[in-house]
PDB file of N, CA, C and O and ligand atoms in Angstrom:
ATOM      1  N   MET A 594      55.420 -77.033  30.817  1.00  0.00           N
ATOM      2  CA  MET A 594      55.224 -77.984  29.736  1.00  0.00           C
ATOM      3  C   MET A 594      53.725 -78.218  29.534  1.00  0.00           C
ATOM      4  O   MET A 594      52.970 -78.353  30.489  1.00  0.00           O
ATOM      5  N   ALA A 595      53.282 -78.255  28.265  1.00  0.00           N
ATOM      6  CA  ALA A 595      51.869 -78.438  27.958  1.00  0.00           C
ATOM      7  C   ALA A 595      51.399 -79.823  28.404  1.00  0.00           C
ATOM      8  O   ALA A 595      52.126 -80.807  28.278  1.00  0.00           O
ATOM      9  N   LYS A 596      50.186 -79.878  28.921  1.00  0.00           N
ATOM     10  CA  LYS A 596      49.626 -81.153  29.363  1.00  0.00           C
ATOM     11  C   LYS A 596      48.767 -81.789  28.286  1.00  0.00           C
ATOM     12  O   LYS A 596      48.666 -82.996  28.208  1.00  0.00           O
ATOM     13  N   SER A 597      48.110 -80.954  27.475  1.00  0.00           N
ATOM     14  CA  SER A 597      47.296 -81.521  26.414  1.00  0.00           C
ATOM     15  C   SER A 597      47.199 -80.558  25.241  1.00  0.00           C
ATOM     16  O   SER A 597      47.195 -79.341  25.422  1.00  0.00           O
ATOM     17  N   ILE A 598      47.148 -81.126  24.068  1.00  0.00           N
ATOM     18  CA  ILE A 598      46.970 -80.348  22.846  1.00  0.00           C
ATOM     19  C   ILE A 598      45.774 -80.949  22.122  1.00  0.00           C
ATOM     20  O   ILE A 598      45.695 -82.168  21.952  1.00  0.00           O
ATOM     21  N   ILE A 599      44.840 -80.092  21.734  1.00  0.00           N
ATOM     22  CA  ILE A 599      43.666 -80.530  20.991  1.00  0.00           C
ATOM     23  C   ILE A 599      43.603 -79.743  19.688  1.00  0.00           C
ATOM     24  O   ILE A 599      43.739 -78.519  19.697  1.00  0.00           O
ATOM     25  N   ILE A 600      43.413 -80.453  18.587  1.00  0.00           N
ATOM     26  CA  ILE A 600      43.138 -79.817  17.307  1.00  0.00           C
ATOM     27  C   ILE A 600      41.665 -80.066  17.038  1.00  0.00           C
ATOM     28  O   ILE A 600      41.256 -81.202  16.827  1.00  0.00           O
ATOM     29  N   GLU A 601      40.880 -79.011  17.105  1.00  0.00           N
ATOM     30  CA  GLU A 601      39.432 -79.126  16.942  1.00  0.00           C
ATOM     31  C   GLU A 601      39.003 -78.519  15.620  1.00  0.00           C
ATOM     32  O   GLU A 601      39.276 -77.344  15.356  1.00  0.00           O
ATOM     33  N   ALA A 602      38.331 -79.315  14.805  1.00  0.00           N
ATOM     34  CA  ALA A 602      37.660 -78.794  13.622  1.00  0.00           C
ATOM     35  C   ALA A 602      36.311 -78.310  14.125  1.00  0.00           C
ATOM     36  O   ALA A 602      35.426 -79.104  14.436  1.00  0.00           O
ATOM     37  N   SER A 603      36.166 -77.012  14.260  1.00  0.00           N
ATOM     38  CA  SER A 603      34.938 -76.472  14.838  1.00  0.00           C
ATOM     39  C   SER A 603      33.791 -76.546  13.830  1.00  0.00           C
ATOM     40  O   SER A 603      34.014 -76.501  12.613  1.00  0.00           O
ATOM     41  N   GLU A 604      32.564 -76.670  14.335  1.00  0.00           N
ATOM     42  CA  GLU A 604      31.411 -76.779  13.451  1.00  0.00           C
ATOM     43  C   GLU A 604      31.290 -75.516  12.610  1.00  0.00           C
ATOM     44  O   GLU A 604      31.247 -74.404  13.134  1.00  0.00           O
ATOM     45  N   ASN A 605      31.293 -75.692  11.311  1.00  0.00           N
ATOM     46  CA  ASN A 605      31.146 -74.589  10.341  1.00  0.00           C
ATOM     47  C   ASN A 605      32.236 -73.531  10.471  1.00  0.00           C
ATOM     48  O   ASN A 605      32.017 -72.369  10.094  1.00  0.00           O
ATOM     49  N   GLY A 606      33.388 -73.915  11.028  1.00  0.00           N
ATOM     50  CA  GLY A 606      34.434 -72.919  11.240  1.00  0.00           C
ATOM     51  C   GLY A 606      35.837 -73.479  11.136  1.00  0.00           C
ATOM     52  O   GLY A 606      36.055 -74.539  10.553  1.00  0.00           O
ATOM     53  N   PRO A 607      36.789 -72.761  11.711  1.00  0.00           N
ATOM     54  CA  PRO A 607      38.203 -73.085  11.545  1.00  0.00           C
ATOM     55  C   PRO A 607      38.673 -74.258  12.403  1.00  0.00           C
ATOM     56  O   PRO A 607      37.953 -74.751  13.269  1.00  0.00           O
ATOM     57  N   TYR A 608      39.923 -74.625  12.173  1.00  0.00           N
ATOM     58  CA  TYR A 608      40.622 -75.532  13.074  1.00  0.00           C
ATOM     59  C   TYR A 608      41.098 -74.713  14.256  1.00  0.00           C
ATOM     60  O   TYR A 608      41.771 -73.697  14.074  1.00  0.00           O
ATOM     61  N   LEU A 609      40.755 -75.124  15.449  1.00  0.00           N
ATOM     62  CA  LEU A 609      41.205 -74.438  16.658  1.00  0.00           C
ATOM     63  C   LEU A 609      42.322 -75.256  17.288  1.00  0.00           C
ATOM     64  O   LEU A 609      42.148 -76.452  17.538  1.00  0.00           O
ATOM     65  N   ILE A 610      43.433 -74.612  17.534  1.00  0.00           N
ATOM     66  CA  ILE A 610      44.554 -75.286  18.192  1.00  0.00           C
ATOM     67  C   ILE A 610      44.505 -74.889  19.656  1.00  0.00           C
ATOM     68  O   ILE A 610      44.683 -73.717  20.002  1.00  0.00           O
ATOM     69  N   LYS A 611      44.231 -75.865  20.515  1.00  0.00           N
ATOM     70  CA  LYS A 611      44.076 -75.604  21.947  1.00  0.00           C
ATOM     71  C   LYS A 611      45.195 -76.266  22.728  1.00  0.00           C
ATOM     72  O   LYS A 611      45.489 -77.448  22.529  1.00  0.00           O
ATOM     73  N   VAL A 612      45.799 -75.504  23.603  1.00  0.00           N
ATOM     74  CA  VAL A 612      46.842 -76.021  24.490  1.00  0.00           C
ATOM     75  C   VAL A 612      46.362 -75.810  25.918  1.00  0.00           C
ATOM     76  O   VAL A 612      46.052 -74.671  26.315  1.00  0.00           O
ATOM     77  N   ASP A 613      46.260 -76.899  26.646  1.00  0.00           N
ATOM     78  CA  ASP A 613      45.751 -76.865  28.023  1.00  0.00           C
ATOM     79  C   ASP A 613      44.423 -76.110  28.113  1.00  0.00           C
ATOM     80  O   ASP A 613      44.197 -75.315  29.029  1.00  0.00           O
ATOM     81  N   GLY A 614      43.548 -76.334  27.126  1.00  0.00           N
ATOM     82  CA  GLY A 614      42.213 -75.751  27.135  1.00  0.00           C
ATOM     83  C   GLY A 614      42.120 -74.330  26.606  1.00  0.00           C
ATOM     84  O   GLY A 614      41.028 -73.787  26.475  1.00  0.00           O
ATOM     85  N   LYS A 615      43.251 -73.722  26.275  1.00  0.00           N
ATOM     86  CA  LYS A 615      43.249 -72.336  25.791  1.00  0.00           C
ATOM     87  C   LYS A 615      43.448 -72.321  24.281  1.00  0.00           C
ATOM     88  O   LYS A 615      44.370 -72.965  23.773  1.00  0.00           O
ATOM     89  N   VAL A 616      42.592 -71.594  23.560  1.00  0.00           N
ATOM     90  CA  VAL A 616      42.735 -71.483  22.107  1.00  0.00           C
ATOM     91  C   VAL A 616      43.962 -70.632  21.794  1.00  0.00           C
ATOM     92  O   VAL A 616      44.029 -69.460  22.176  1.00  0.00           O
ATOM     93  N   MET A 617      44.930 -71.256  21.110  1.00  0.00           N
ATOM     94  CA  MET A 617      46.176 -70.563  20.777  1.00  0.00           C
ATOM     95  C   MET A 617      46.101 -69.903  19.401  1.00  0.00           C
ATOM     96  O   MET A 617      46.696 -68.850  19.190  1.00  0.00           O
ATOM     97  N   THR A 618      45.399 -70.552  18.458  1.00  0.00           N
ATOM     98  CA  THR A 618      45.240 -69.973  17.130  1.00  0.00           C
ATOM     99  C   THR A 618      44.093 -70.673  16.413  1.00  0.00           C
ATOM    100  O   THR A 618      43.642 -71.739  16.827  1.00  0.00           O
ATOM    101  N   ALA A 619      43.601 -70.032  15.349  1.00  0.00           N
ATOM    102  CA  ALA A 619      42.533 -70.596  14.528  1.00  0.00           C
ATOM    103  C   ALA A 619      43.016 -70.617  13.084  1.00  0.00           C
ATOM    104  O   ALA A 619      43.430 -69.589  12.554  1.00  0.00           O
ATOM    105  N   LEU A 620      42.989 -71.800  12.489  1.00  0.00           N
ATOM    106  CA  LEU A 620      43.484 -71.974  11.127  1.00  0.00           C
ATOM    107  C   LEU A 620      42.325 -72.200  10.170  1.00  0.00           C
ATOM    108  O   LEU A 620      41.407 -72.977  10.453  1.00  0.00           O
ATOM    109  N   CYS A 621      42.392 -71.531   9.027  1.00  0.00           N
ATOM    110  CA  CYS A 621      41.313 -71.600   8.022  1.00  0.00           C
ATOM    111  C   CYS A 621      41.167 -73.004   7.469  1.00  0.00           C
ATOM    112  O   CYS A 621      42.146 -73.659   7.127  1.00  0.00           O
ATOM    113  N   ARG A 622      39.935 -73.449   7.340  1.00  0.00           N
ATOM    114  CA  ARG A 622      39.671 -74.702   6.619  1.00  0.00           C
ATOM    115  C   ARG A 622      38.587 -74.531   5.576  1.00  0.00           C
ATOM    116  O   ARG A 622      38.209 -75.481   4.918  1.00  0.00           O
ATOM    117  N   CYS A 623      38.090 -73.301   5.418  1.00  0.00           N
ATOM    118  CA  CYS A 623      37.087 -73.046   4.383  1.00  0.00           C
ATOM    119  C   CYS A 623      37.730 -72.635   3.060  1.00  0.00           C
ATOM    120  O   CYS A 623      37.082 -72.682   2.024  1.00  0.00           O
ATOM    121  N   GLY A 624      38.979 -72.204   3.115  1.00  0.00           N
ATOM    122  CA  GLY A 624      39.690 -71.785   1.905  1.00  0.00           C
ATOM    123  C   GLY A 624      39.480 -70.328   1.542  1.00  0.00           C
ATOM    124  O   GLY A 624      40.072 -69.834   0.595  1.00  0.00           O
ATOM    125  N   GLY A 625      38.657 -69.606   2.295  1.00  0.00           N
ATOM    126  CA  GLY A 625      38.316 -68.234   1.919  1.00  0.00           C
ATOM    127  C   GLY A 625      39.096 -67.133   2.610  1.00  0.00           C
ATOM    128  O   GLY A 625      38.972 -65.955   2.238  1.00  0.00           O
ATOM    129  N   SER A 626      39.893 -67.459   3.600  1.00  0.00           N
ATOM    130  CA  SER A 626      40.617 -66.429   4.354  1.00  0.00           C
ATOM    131  C   SER A 626      41.586 -65.654   3.471  1.00  0.00           C
ATOM    132  O   SER A 626      42.255 -66.224   2.612  1.00  0.00           O
ATOM    133  N   LYS A 627      41.680 -64.367   3.703  1.00  0.00           N
ATOM    134  CA  LYS A 627      42.665 -63.539   3.011  1.00  0.00           C
ATOM    135  C   LYS A 627      43.936 -63.442   3.843  1.00  0.00           C
ATOM    136  O   LYS A 627      44.848 -62.701   3.479  1.00  0.00           O
ATOM    137  N   ASN A 628      43.979 -64.135   4.957  1.00  0.00           N
ATOM    138  CA  ASN A 628      45.143 -64.130   5.835  1.00  0.00           C
ATOM    139  C   ASN A 628      45.577 -65.563   6.162  1.00  0.00           C
ATOM    140  O   ASN A 628      45.827 -65.905   7.306  1.00  0.00           O
ATOM    141  N   LYS A 629      45.608 -66.425   5.134  1.00  0.00           N
ATOM    142  CA  LYS A 629      45.993 -67.825   5.348  1.00  0.00           C
ATOM    143  C   LYS A 629      47.407 -67.910   5.918  1.00  0.00           C
ATOM    144  O   LYS A 629      48.242 -67.105   5.575  1.00  0.00           O
ATOM    145  N   PRO A 630      47.644 -68.849   6.787  1.00  0.00           N
ATOM    146  CA  PRO A 630      46.792 -69.984   7.126  1.00  0.00           C
ATOM    147  C   PRO A 630      45.773 -69.674   8.215  1.00  0.00           C
ATOM    148  O   PRO A 630      45.056 -70.566   8.649  1.00  0.00           O
ATOM    149  N   TYR A 631      45.683 -68.425   8.629  1.00  0.00           N
ATOM    150  CA  TYR A 631      44.802 -68.093   9.750  1.00  0.00           C
ATOM    151  C   TYR A 631      43.373 -67.803   9.289  1.00  0.00           C
ATOM    152  O   TYR A 631      43.154 -67.287   8.196  1.00  0.00           O
ATOM    153  N   CYS A 632      42.437 -68.103  10.142  1.00  0.00           N
ATOM    154  CA  CYS A 632      41.034 -67.766   9.916  1.00  0.00           C
ATOM    155  C   CYS A 632      40.855 -66.261  10.102  1.00  0.00           C
ATOM    156  O   CYS A 632      41.376 -65.680  11.048  1.00  0.00           O
ATOM    157  N   ASP A 633      40.123 -65.631   9.175  1.00  0.00           N
ATOM    158  CA  ASP A 633      39.825 -64.198   9.319  1.00  0.00           C
ATOM    159  C   ASP A 633      38.325 -63.948   9.424  1.00  0.00           C
ATOM    160  O   ASP A 633      37.870 -62.811   9.301  1.00  0.00           O
ATOM    161  N   GLY A 634      37.552 -65.010   9.634  1.00  0.00           N
ATOM    162  CA  GLY A 634      36.109 -64.868   9.800  1.00  0.00           C
ATOM    163  C   GLY A 634      35.310 -65.003   8.513  1.00  0.00           C
ATOM    164  O   GLY A 634      34.080 -65.008   8.541  1.00  0.00           O
ATOM    165  N   THR A 635      35.985 -65.138   7.381  1.00  0.00           N
ATOM    166  CA  THR A 635      35.302 -65.239   6.096  1.00  0.00           C
ATOM    167  C   THR A 635      34.345 -66.424   6.036  1.00  0.00           C
ATOM    168  O   THR A 635      33.323 -66.365   5.355  1.00  0.00           O
ATOM    169  N   HIS A 636      34.639 -67.491   6.752  1.00  0.00           N
ATOM    170  CA  HIS A 636      33.788 -68.693   6.720  1.00  0.00           C
ATOM    171  C   HIS A 636      32.327 -68.365   7.022  1.00  0.00           C
ATOM    172  O   HIS A 636      31.426 -68.938   6.428  1.00  0.00           O
ATOM    173  N   ALA A 637      32.098 -67.424   7.914  1.00  0.00           N
ATOM    174  CA  ALA A 637      30.716 -67.055   8.258  1.00  0.00           C
ATOM    175  C   ALA A 637      30.046 -66.313   7.108  1.00  0.00           C
ATOM    176  O   ALA A 637      28.850 -66.508   6.852  1.00  0.00           O
ATOM    177  N   LYS A 638      30.801 -65.495   6.410  1.00  0.00           N
ATOM    178  CA  LYS A 638      30.241 -64.702   5.299  1.00  0.00           C
ATOM    179  C   LYS A 638      29.896 -65.560   4.094  1.00  0.00           C
ATOM    180  O   LYS A 638      28.950 -65.262   3.370  1.00  0.00           O
ATOM    181  N   ILE A 639      30.666 -66.643   3.881  1.00  0.00           N
ATOM    182  CA  ILE A 639      30.441 -67.466   2.690  1.00  0.00           C
ATOM    183  C   ILE A 639      29.573 -68.686   2.988  1.00  0.00           C
ATOM    184  O   ILE A 639      29.306 -69.488   2.101  1.00  0.00           O
ATOM    185  N   GLY A 640      29.131 -68.820   4.222  1.00  0.00           N
ATOM    186  CA  GLY A 640      28.227 -69.908   4.578  1.00  0.00           C
ATOM    187  C   GLY A 640      28.893 -71.275   4.606  1.00  0.00           C
ATOM    188  O   GLY A 640      28.256 -72.279   4.292  1.00  0.00           O
ATOM    189  N   PHE A 641      30.165 -71.313   5.024  1.00  0.00           N
ATOM    190  CA  PHE A 641      30.888 -72.591   5.109  1.00  0.00           C
ATOM    191  C   PHE A 641      30.168 -73.538   6.060  1.00  0.00           C
ATOM    192  O   PHE A 641      29.803 -73.158   7.173  1.00  0.00           O
ATOM    193  N   LYS A 642      29.989 -74.777   5.607  1.00  0.00           N
ATOM    194  CA  LYS A 642      29.333 -75.796   6.423  1.00  0.00           C
ATOM    195  C   LYS A 642      30.229 -77.022   6.537  1.00  0.00           C
ATOM    196  O   LYS A 642      30.685 -77.548   5.522  1.00  0.00           O
ATOM    197  N   ALA A 643      30.478 -77.449   7.759  1.00  0.00           N
ATOM    198  CA  ALA A 643      31.267 -78.660   7.999  1.00  0.00           C
ATOM    199  C   ALA A 643      31.027 -79.105   9.434  1.00  0.00           C
ATOM    200  O   ALA A 643      30.712 -78.294  10.314  1.00  0.00           O
ATOM    201  N   GLY A 644      31.187 -80.371   9.649  1.00  0.00           N
ATOM    202  CA  GLY A 644      30.963 -80.940  10.971  1.00  0.00           C
ATOM    203  C   GLY A 644      32.116 -80.689  11.929  1.00  0.00           C
ATOM    204  O   GLY A 644      33.171 -80.180  11.550  1.00  0.00           O
ATOM    205  N   ARG A 645      31.881 -81.065  13.192  1.00  0.00           N
ATOM    206  CA  ARG A 645      32.883 -80.894  14.243  1.00  0.00           C
ATOM    207  C   ARG A 645      33.600 -82.219  14.497  1.00  0.00           C
ATOM    208  O   ARG A 645      32.988 -83.288  14.446  1.00  0.00           O
ATOM    209  N   ALA A 646      34.898 -82.111  14.764  1.00  0.00           N
ATOM    210  CA  ALA A 646      35.698 -83.263  15.153  1.00  0.00           C
ATOM    211  C   ALA A 646      36.906 -82.760  15.917  1.00  0.00           C
ATOM    212  O   ALA A 646      37.209 -81.570  15.882  1.00  0.00           O
ATOM    213  N   GLU A 647      37.558 -83.651  16.637  1.00  0.00           N
ATOM    214  CA  GLU A 647      38.765 -83.213  17.331  1.00  0.00           C
ATOM    215  C   GLU A 647      39.749 -84.367  17.476  1.00  0.00           C
ATOM    216  O   GLU A 647      39.371 -85.537  17.483  1.00  0.00           O
ATOM    217  N   VAL A 648      41.011 -83.984  17.564  1.00  0.00           N
ATOM    218  CA  VAL A 648      42.092 -84.924  17.808  1.00  0.00           C
ATOM    219  C   VAL A 648      42.802 -84.463  19.058  1.00  0.00           C
ATOM    220  O   VAL A 648      43.128 -83.274  19.188  1.00  0.00           O
ATOM    221  N   ARG A 649      43.039 -85.366  19.977  1.00  0.00           N
ATOM    222  CA  ARG A 649      43.746 -85.041  21.222  1.00  0.00           C
ATOM    223  C   ARG A 649      45.144 -85.610  21.186  1.00  0.00           C
ATOM    224  O   ARG A 649      45.350 -86.761  20.786  1.00  0.00           O
ATOM    225  N   ILE A 650      46.087 -84.811  21.630  1.00  0.00           N
ATOM    226  CA  ILE A 650      47.466 -85.252  21.748  1.00  0.00           C
ATOM    227  C   ILE A 650      47.849 -85.065  23.214  1.00  0.00           C
ATOM    228  O   ILE A 650      48.001 -83.942  23.670  1.00  0.00           O
ATOM    229  N   ASP A 651      47.885 -86.142  23.945  1.00  0.00           N
ATOM    230  CA  ASP A 651      48.159 -86.062  25.382  1.00  0.00           C
ATOM    231  C   ASP A 651      49.556 -86.551  25.710  1.00  0.00           C
ATOM    232  O   ASP A 651      50.144 -87.298  25.009  1.00  0.00           O
TER     233      ASP A 651
HETATM  234  S1  FES B 987      37.688 -71.055   8.413  1.00  0.00           S
HETATM  235 FE1  FES B 987      37.512 -69.000   8.966  1.00  0.00          FE
HETATM  236  S2  FES B 987      38.109 -67.931   7.203  1.00  0.00           S
HETATM  237 FE2  FES B 987      38.272 -70.000   6.613  1.00  0.00          FE
END
């Protein structure tokens, strides 16, 4: 059973879904991915800028 889940809005990048400290998936938040809802790295090419934040679910 998972001990902790973190949804991290990474700086200038995707939402990272972490379970027990391990990144399980990365979801696009720049709107540019050609493989939504997943991040495909496009955020770096288009110069996406956004701050970092996280939500913990314990
Ligand atoms: S956040 Fe990575 S492609 Fe959108």
